[in-house]
PDB file of C-alpha atoms in Angstrom:
ATOM      1  CA  GLN A   1      11.297 -18.543  11.453  1.00  0.00           C
ATOM      2  CA  LEU A   2      10.805 -16.351  14.638  1.00  0.00           C
ATOM      3  CA  GLN A   3       7.388 -14.622  14.455  1.00  0.00           C
ATOM      4  CA  LEU A   4       5.718 -11.844  16.847  1.00  0.00           C
ATOM      5  CA  GLN A   5       2.147 -10.970  16.959  1.00  0.00           C
ATOM      6  CA  GLU A   6       0.677  -7.995  19.014  1.00  0.00           C
ATOM      7  CA  SER A   7      -3.045  -8.051  20.418  1.00  0.00           C
ATOM      8  CA  GLY A   8      -5.089  -6.070  22.433  1.00  0.00           C
ATOM      9  CA  PRO A   9      -7.675  -3.131  22.413  1.00  0.00           C
ATOM     10  CA  GLY A  10      -7.346  -0.583  19.413  1.00  0.00           C
ATOM     11  CA  LEU A  11      -9.013   1.951  21.632  1.00  0.00           C
ATOM     12  CA  VAL A  12      -8.181   3.296  24.796  1.00  0.00           C
ATOM     13  CA  LYS A  13     -10.006   6.241  26.786  1.00  0.00           C
ATOM     14  CA  PRO A  14      -7.661   8.902  28.238  1.00  0.00           C
ATOM     15  CA  SER A  15      -6.377   8.574  31.880  1.00  0.00           C
ATOM     16  CA  GLU A  16      -7.023   4.734  31.316  1.00  0.00           C
ATOM     17  CA  THR A  17      -4.462   1.926  31.220  1.00  0.00           C
ATOM     18  CA  LEU A  18      -3.156   0.687  27.694  1.00  0.00           C
ATOM     19  CA  SER A  19      -2.547  -3.134  27.780  1.00  0.00           C
ATOM     20  CA  LEU A  20      -1.011  -5.256  24.938  1.00  0.00           C
ATOM     21  CA  THR A  21       0.155  -8.574  24.585  1.00  0.00           C
ATOM     22  CA  CYS A  22       3.002 -10.124  22.123  1.00  0.00           C
ATOM     23  CA  THR A  23       2.796 -13.560  21.284  1.00  0.00           C
ATOM     24  CA  VAL A  24       5.909 -15.258  20.363  1.00  0.00           C
ATOM     25  CA  SER A  25       6.191 -18.454  17.782  1.00  0.00           C
ATOM     26  CA  GLY A  26       8.707 -20.338  15.991  1.00  0.00           C
ATOM     27  CA  GLY A  27      11.106 -20.187  18.859  1.00  0.00           C
ATOM     28  CA  SER A  28      11.048 -20.036  22.749  1.00  0.00           C
ATOM     29  CA  ILE A  29      11.072 -16.804  24.544  1.00  0.00           C
ATOM     30  CA  SER A  30      13.196 -18.314  27.293  1.00  0.00           C
ATOM     31  CA  ARG A  31      16.698 -17.753  25.701  1.00  0.00           C
ATOM     32  CA  SER A  32      19.754 -16.059  27.269  1.00  0.00           C
ATOM     33  CA  TYR A  33      21.106 -12.732  25.656  1.00  0.00           C
ATOM     34  CA  TYR A  34      17.677 -11.769  24.401  1.00  0.00           C
ATOM     35  CA  TYR A  35      15.097  -9.659  25.898  1.00  0.00           C
ATOM     36  CA  TRP A  36      11.711  -8.835  24.555  1.00  0.00           C
ATOM     37  CA  GLY A  37      10.830  -5.250  23.789  1.00  0.00           C
ATOM     38  CA  TRP A  38       8.240  -2.726  22.989  1.00  0.00           C
ATOM     39  CA  ILE A  39       8.595   0.062  20.791  1.00  0.00           C
ATOM     40  CA  ARG A  40       6.006   2.724  19.464  1.00  0.00           C
ATOM     41  CA  GLN A  41       5.547   5.076  16.647  1.00  0.00           C
ATOM     42  CA  PRO A  42       3.082   7.864  16.690  1.00  0.00           C
ATOM     43  CA  PRO A  43       1.397   8.633  13.347  1.00  0.00           C
ATOM     44  CA  GLY A  44       3.845  10.224  10.803  1.00  0.00           C
ATOM     45  CA  ARG A  45       6.682  10.145  13.401  1.00  0.00           C
ATOM     46  CA  GLY A  46       9.775   8.309  14.511  1.00  0.00           C
ATOM     47  CA  LEU A  47      10.434   5.354  16.881  1.00  0.00           C
ATOM     48  CA  ASP A  48      10.517   5.511  20.619  1.00  0.00           C
ATOM     49  CA  TRP A  49      11.613   2.648  22.834  1.00  0.00           C
ATOM     50  CA  ILE A  50       9.327   1.980  25.577  1.00  0.00           C
ATOM     51  CA  GLY A  51      11.051  -0.952  27.427  1.00  0.00           C
ATOM     52  CA  SER A  52      12.263  -4.484  27.494  1.00  0.00           C
ATOM     53  CA  VAL A  53      11.882  -7.734  29.673  1.00  0.00           C
ATOM     54  CA  SER A  54      13.914 -11.016  29.809  1.00  0.00           C
ATOM     55  CA  PHE A  55      12.394 -14.666  30.199  1.00  0.00           C
ATOM     56  CA  THR A  56      13.293 -14.103  34.072  1.00  0.00           C
ATOM     57  CA  GLY A  57      11.357 -11.101  34.377  1.00  0.00           C
ATOM     58  CA  SER A  58      14.080  -8.547  34.604  1.00  0.00           C
ATOM     59  CA  THR A  59      13.144  -5.393  32.878  1.00  0.00           C
ATOM     60  CA  TYR A  60      14.684  -2.161  31.278  1.00  0.00           C
ATOM     61  CA  TYR A  61      12.335   0.805  31.051  1.00  0.00           C
ATOM     62  CA  ASN A  62      12.486   4.192  29.029  1.00  0.00           C
ATOM     63  CA  PRO A  63      13.223   6.635  31.866  1.00  0.00           C
ATOM     64  CA  SER A  64      10.512   8.915  30.698  1.00  0.00           C
ATOM     65  CA  LEU A  65       7.797   6.163  31.025  1.00  0.00           C
ATOM     66  CA  ARG A  66       9.139   4.375  34.133  1.00  0.00           C
ATOM     67  CA  SER A  67       6.450   5.558  36.474  1.00  0.00           C
ATOM     68  CA  ARG A  68       3.559   4.572  34.408  1.00  0.00           C
ATOM     69  CA  LEU A  69       5.111   1.417  32.780  1.00  0.00           C
ATOM     70  CA  THR A  70       4.808  -2.503  33.538  1.00  0.00           C
ATOM     71  CA  VAL A  71       6.414  -4.976  31.322  1.00  0.00           C
ATOM     72  CA  SER A  72       6.056  -8.578  31.981  1.00  0.00           C
ATOM     73  CA  VAL A  73       6.563 -12.042  30.675  1.00  0.00           C
ATOM     74  CA  ASP A  74       4.611 -15.246  30.781  1.00  0.00           C
ATOM     75  CA  THR A  75       7.054 -18.100  29.613  1.00  0.00           C
ATOM     76  CA  SER A  76       4.381 -20.880  29.804  1.00  0.00           C
ATOM     77  CA  ARG A  77       2.348 -19.136  26.949  1.00  0.00           C
ATOM     78  CA  ASN A  78       5.577 -17.726  25.196  1.00  0.00           C
ATOM     79  CA  GLN A  79       4.060 -14.235  25.592  1.00  0.00           C
ATOM     80  CA  PHE A  80       5.200 -10.930  26.983  1.00  0.00           C
ATOM     81  CA  SER A  81       2.750  -7.770  27.992  1.00  0.00           C
ATOM     82  CA  LEU A  82       2.749  -4.139  28.186  1.00  0.00           C
ATOM     83  CA  GLU A  83       0.646  -2.009  30.541  1.00  0.00           C
ATOM     84  CA  LEU A  84       1.065   1.775  30.388  1.00  0.00           C
ATOM     85  CA  SER A  85      -1.285   3.734  32.771  1.00  0.00           C
ATOM     86  CA  SER A  86      -2.728   7.240  32.603  1.00  0.00           C
ATOM     87  CA  VAL A  87      -2.347   7.525  29.038  1.00  0.00           C
ATOM     88  CA  THR A  88      -3.110  10.601  26.954  1.00  0.00           C
ATOM     89  CA  ALA A  89      -4.059  11.203  23.282  1.00  0.00           C
ATOM     90  CA  ALA A  90      -0.547  11.837  22.490  1.00  0.00           C
ATOM     91  CA  GLU A  91       0.243   8.448  23.107  1.00  0.00           C
ATOM     92  CA  THR A  92      -1.636   7.411  20.077  1.00  0.00           C
ATOM     93  CA  ALA A  93       0.733   5.397  18.061  1.00  0.00           C
ATOM     94  CA  VAL A  94       1.389   1.912  16.421  1.00  0.00           C
ATOM     95  CA  TYR A  95       2.892  -0.190  19.057  1.00  0.00           C
ATOM     96  CA  TYR A  96       5.185  -2.815  18.054  1.00  0.00           C
ATOM     97  CA  CYS A  97       6.661  -5.759  19.959  1.00  0.00           C
ATOM     98  CA  ALA A  98      10.169  -6.909  19.091  1.00  0.00           C
ATOM     99  CA  ARG A  99      13.096  -9.287  20.096  1.00  0.00           C
ATOM    100  CA  HIS A 100      15.648  -7.169  21.869  1.00  0.00           C
ATOM    101  CA  ASP A 101      19.117  -8.822  21.374  1.00  0.00           C
ATOM    102  CA  LEU A 102      21.135  -7.314  24.319  1.00  0.00           C
ATOM    103  CA  HIS A 103      24.530  -9.042  22.888  1.00  0.00           C
ATOM    104  CA  SER A 104      24.276  -6.444  19.820  1.00  0.00           C
ATOM    105  CA  ASN A 105      21.936  -3.949  21.273  1.00  0.00           C
ATOM    106  CA  CYS A 106      19.600  -4.153  18.351  1.00  0.00           C
ATOM    107  CA  PHE A 107      15.895  -5.206  17.626  1.00  0.00           C
ATOM    108  CA  ASP A 108      16.268  -8.031  15.030  1.00  0.00           C
ATOM    109  CA  TYR A 109      12.744  -9.446  14.901  1.00  0.00           C
ATOM    110  CA  TRP A 110       9.426  -7.270  14.809  1.00  0.00           C
ATOM    111  CA  GLY A 111       5.834  -7.795  14.878  1.00  0.00           C
ATOM    112  CA  GLN A 112       3.486  -6.177  12.459  1.00  0.00           C
ATOM    113  CA  GLY A 113       2.318  -3.509  14.824  1.00  0.00           C
ATOM    114  CA  THR A 114      -0.897  -2.710  16.224  1.00  0.00           C
ATOM    115  CA  LEU A 115      -2.573   0.866  16.224  1.00  0.00           C
ATOM    116  CA  VAL A 116      -3.790   2.128  19.672  1.00  0.00           C
ATOM    117  CA  THR A 117      -5.797   5.129  19.650  1.00  0.00           C
ATOM    118  CA  VAL A 118      -6.366   7.120  22.741  1.00  0.00           C
ATOM    119  CA  SER A 119      -9.580   8.956  22.582  1.00  0.00           C
ATOM    120  CA  SER A 120     -12.968   9.290  24.556  1.00  0.00           C
TER     121      SER A 120
ATOM    122  CA  GLN B   1      12.109  15.520  19.446  1.00  0.00           C
ATOM    123  CA  SER B   2      14.238  12.513  18.980  1.00  0.00           C
ATOM    124  CA  ALA B   3      17.377  11.854  20.726  1.00  0.00           C
ATOM    125  CA  LEU B   4      19.535  11.107  17.479  1.00  0.00           C
ATOM    126  CA  THR B   5      19.225  13.612  14.690  1.00  0.00           C
ATOM    127  CA  GLN B   6      18.656  12.484  10.944  1.00  0.00           C
ATOM    128  CA  PRO B   7      18.023  14.589   7.985  1.00  0.00           C
ATOM    129  CA  PRO B   8      14.339  14.422   7.110  1.00  0.00           C
ATOM    130  CA  SER B   9      14.927  13.514   3.522  1.00  0.00           C
ATOM    131  CA  ALA B  10      17.463  12.115   1.256  1.00  0.00           C
ATOM    132  CA  SER B  11      17.383  11.096  -2.536  1.00  0.00           C
ATOM    133  CA  GLY B  12      19.253   9.489  -5.508  1.00  0.00           C
ATOM    134  CA  SER B  13      18.887   8.160  -8.912  1.00  0.00           C
ATOM    135  CA  PRO B  14      18.789   4.230  -9.597  1.00  0.00           C
ATOM    136  CA  GLY B  15      22.450   3.057  -9.562  1.00  0.00           C
ATOM    137  CA  GLN B  16      23.808   5.987  -7.426  1.00  0.00           C
ATOM    138  CA  SER B  17      24.922   5.743  -3.701  1.00  0.00           C
ATOM    139  CA  VAL B  18      23.187   7.824  -0.928  1.00  0.00           C
ATOM    140  CA  THR B  19      24.537   8.317   2.424  1.00  0.00           C
ATOM    141  CA  VAL B  20      22.083   8.958   5.384  1.00  0.00           C
ATOM    142  CA  SER B  21      23.490  10.320   8.608  1.00  0.00           C
ATOM    143  CA  CYS B  22      22.802  10.024  12.216  1.00  0.00           C
ATOM    144  CA  THR B  23      24.012  12.380  14.965  1.00  0.00           C
ATOM    145  CA  GLY B  24      24.069  11.668  18.398  1.00  0.00           C
ATOM    146  CA  THR B  25      26.537  12.659  21.401  1.00  0.00           C
ATOM    147  CA  SER B  26      29.564  11.361  23.096  1.00  0.00           C
ATOM    148  CA  SER B  27      27.299   9.459  25.561  1.00  0.00           C
ATOM    149  CA  ASP B  28      25.563   7.358  22.846  1.00  0.00           C
ATOM    150  CA  VAL B  29      26.797   7.134  19.353  1.00  0.00           C
ATOM    151  CA  GLY B  30      30.310   8.584  19.982  1.00  0.00           C
ATOM    152  CA  PHE B  31      30.803   6.200  22.841  1.00  0.00           C
ATOM    153  CA  TYR B  32      29.260   2.906  21.946  1.00  0.00           C
ATOM    154  CA  ASN B  33      29.693   0.547  18.800  1.00  0.00           C
ATOM    155  CA  PHE B  34      26.029  -0.297  19.015  1.00  0.00           C
ATOM    156  CA  VAL B  35      24.621   1.581  16.362  1.00  0.00           C
ATOM    157  CA  SER B  36      21.790  -0.183  14.118  1.00  0.00           C
ATOM    158  CA  TRP B  37      19.721   0.872  11.235  1.00  0.00           C
ATOM    159  CA  TYR B  38      16.261  -0.084  10.189  1.00  0.00           C
ATOM    160  CA  GLN B  39      14.149   0.124   6.878  1.00  0.00           C
ATOM    161  CA  GLN B  40      10.659   0.875   7.100  1.00  0.00           C
ATOM    162  CA  HIS B  41       8.579   0.751   4.108  1.00  0.00           C
ATOM    163  CA  SER B  42       5.331   2.392   4.223  1.00  0.00           C
ATOM    164  CA  GLY B  43       2.795   0.775   6.562  1.00  0.00           C
ATOM    165  CA  LYS B  44       5.185  -1.919   7.310  1.00  0.00           C
ATOM    166  CA  ALA B  45       7.296  -3.001  10.429  1.00  0.00           C
ATOM    167  CA  PRO B  46      10.960  -1.842  10.557  1.00  0.00           C
ATOM    168  CA  LYS B  47      13.325  -4.321   9.356  1.00  0.00           C
ATOM    169  CA  LEU B  48      17.062  -4.618  10.731  1.00  0.00           C
ATOM    170  CA  MET B  49      19.473  -3.886   8.337  1.00  0.00           C
ATOM    171  CA  ILE B  50      22.892  -2.936  10.015  1.00  0.00           C
ATOM    172  CA  TYR B  51      23.838  -3.609  13.866  1.00  0.00           C
ATOM    173  CA  GLU B  52      26.969  -2.969  15.735  1.00  0.00           C
ATOM    174  CA  VAL B  53      27.826  -0.096  13.250  1.00  0.00           C
ATOM    175  CA  THR B  54      28.999  -1.957  10.242  1.00  0.00           C
ATOM    176  CA  LYS B  55      27.466  -5.662  10.655  1.00  0.00           C
ATOM    177  CA  ARG B  56      24.775  -6.965   8.153  1.00  0.00           C
ATOM    178  CA  PRO B  57      22.247  -9.650   9.163  1.00  0.00           C
ATOM    179  CA  SER B  58      21.855 -12.597   6.819  1.00  0.00           C
ATOM    180  CA  GLY B  59      19.819 -11.590   3.943  1.00  0.00           C
ATOM    181  CA  VAL B  60      20.500  -7.861   3.721  1.00  0.00           C
ATOM    182  CA  PRO B  61      22.166  -7.013   0.288  1.00  0.00           C
ATOM    183  CA  ASP B  62      25.789  -5.936   0.577  1.00  0.00           C
ATOM    184  CA  ARG B  63      24.674  -2.503  -1.077  1.00  0.00           C
ATOM    185  CA  PHE B  64      23.896  -1.443   2.608  1.00  0.00           C
ATOM    186  CA  SER B  65      26.892  -0.489   4.580  1.00  0.00           C
ATOM    187  CA  GLY B  66      27.458   1.327   7.850  1.00  0.00           C
ATOM    188  CA  SER B  67      30.203   3.409   9.376  1.00  0.00           C
ATOM    189  CA  LYS B  68      30.808   5.923  12.278  1.00  0.00           C
ATOM    190  CA  SER B  69      32.929   8.925  12.726  1.00  0.00           C
ATOM    191  CA  GLY B  70      32.782  10.449  16.258  1.00  0.00           C
ATOM    192  CA  ASN B  71      29.248  11.271  17.303  1.00  0.00           C
ATOM    193  CA  THR B  72      27.952  10.562  13.772  1.00  0.00           C
ATOM    194  CA  ALA B  73      26.977   7.115  12.257  1.00  0.00           C
ATOM    195  CA  SER B  74      26.029   6.787   8.563  1.00  0.00           C
ATOM    196  CA  LEU B  75      24.258   4.457   6.458  1.00  0.00           C
ATOM    197  CA  THR B  76      25.222   4.068   2.773  1.00  0.00           C
ATOM    198  CA  VAL B  77      23.088   2.389   0.319  1.00  0.00           C
ATOM    199  CA  SER B  78      24.993   1.593  -3.146  1.00  0.00           C
ATOM    200  CA  GLY B  79      23.664   0.807  -6.473  1.00  0.00           C
ATOM    201  CA  LEU B  80      20.388   2.386  -5.531  1.00  0.00           C
ATOM    202  CA  GLN B  81      17.324   0.320  -6.466  1.00  0.00           C
ATOM    203  CA  ALA B  82      13.507   1.271  -6.715  1.00  0.00           C
ATOM    204  CA  GLU B  83      12.803  -1.135  -3.654  1.00  0.00           C
ATOM    205  CA  ASP B  84      15.219   0.966  -1.425  1.00  0.00           C
ATOM    206  CA  GLU B  85      12.687   3.714  -1.240  1.00  0.00           C
ATOM    207  CA  ALA B  86      11.483   3.492   2.206  1.00  0.00           C
ATOM    208  CA  GLU B  87      12.050   5.498   5.769  1.00  0.00           C
ATOM    209  CA  TYR B  88      15.299   4.679   7.394  1.00  0.00           C
ATOM    210  CA  TYR B  89      15.851   4.967  11.280  1.00  0.00           C
ATOM    211  CA  CYS B  90      19.133   4.798  13.453  1.00  0.00           C
ATOM    212  CA  SER B  91      19.310   3.474  16.878  1.00  0.00           C
ATOM    213  CA  SER B  92      22.057   3.514  19.514  1.00  0.00           C
ATOM    214  CA  TYR B  93      22.570   2.051  23.025  1.00  0.00           C
ATOM    215  CA  ALA B  94      22.852   4.941  25.248  1.00  0.00           C
ATOM    216  CA  GLY B  95      24.130   3.545  28.441  1.00  0.00           C
ATOM    217  CA  SER B  96      22.332   2.820  31.653  1.00  0.00           C
ATOM    218  CA  ASN B  97      20.081   0.296  29.876  1.00  0.00           C
ATOM    219  CA  ASN B  98      18.533   2.878  27.689  1.00  0.00           C
ATOM    220  CA  TRP B  99      18.075   2.597  23.869  1.00  0.00           C
ATOM    221  CA  VAL B 100      17.321   5.634  21.656  1.00  0.00           C
ATOM    222  CA  PHE B 101      16.124   6.011  18.075  1.00  0.00           C
ATOM    223  CA  GLY B 102      16.503   8.759  15.362  1.00  0.00           C
ATOM    224  CA  GLY B 103      13.549  10.843  13.819  1.00  0.00           C
ATOM    225  CA  GLY B 104      13.827   8.815  10.432  1.00  0.00           C
ATOM    226  CA  THR B 105      15.008   9.834   7.225  1.00  0.00           C
ATOM    227  CA  LYS B 106      12.691   9.293   3.844  1.00  0.00           C
ATOM    228  CA  LEU B 107      14.686   8.035   1.100  1.00  0.00           C
ATOM    229  CA  THR B 108      13.271   8.771  -2.306  1.00  0.00           C
ATOM    230  CA  VAL B 109      14.649   7.025  -5.605  1.00  0.00           C
ATOM    231  CA  LEU B 110      14.229   9.501  -8.201  1.00  0.00           C
TER     232      LEU B 110
END
């Protein structure tokens, strides 16, 4: 059974860079038709797709975040990562990693999520 | 403001059917048959319930069904059970390698 687990700092200062890693277990990250994505959910609000990466390093980014966003992959560790620069308090959210099925255009496996608070 | 519009709440009694709507545009829901639905219990991660408008992943009860008409997709839960009480989110491919979500609908089992 595929499992995903987010890790990283739970507190980030405004204007700094938010960095998270997702470790995939129970299957290889190096599979065709699958990307690996990040989705966030501010407290009490809806879901927002951030960006996705393939095992080759090809990326798709939310247009509203593209200028500040880097999503990368490390196949040797079966991990992928998120870096979002110049964060503000409004980006306080639970950040989820998920497998992004590009054939069906859905997110079929999700991590448990990690709360990142942006505050000084 | 979310890209797809969902009613904030819906409710039904056990055994009844409830339908949740998801309205987009002719550039996303109306153009592509790539609408998916997610169930999220409080404090938990979302779970895929429906993909490609009408398909159910293995293990999802057939009480859950999806449909689409024009720019509006719908999720119907039949034979409502207490465990179905959760937040439900729709999502659609929006073209140009972009994916959007709805704002969520809180389903209450009365």
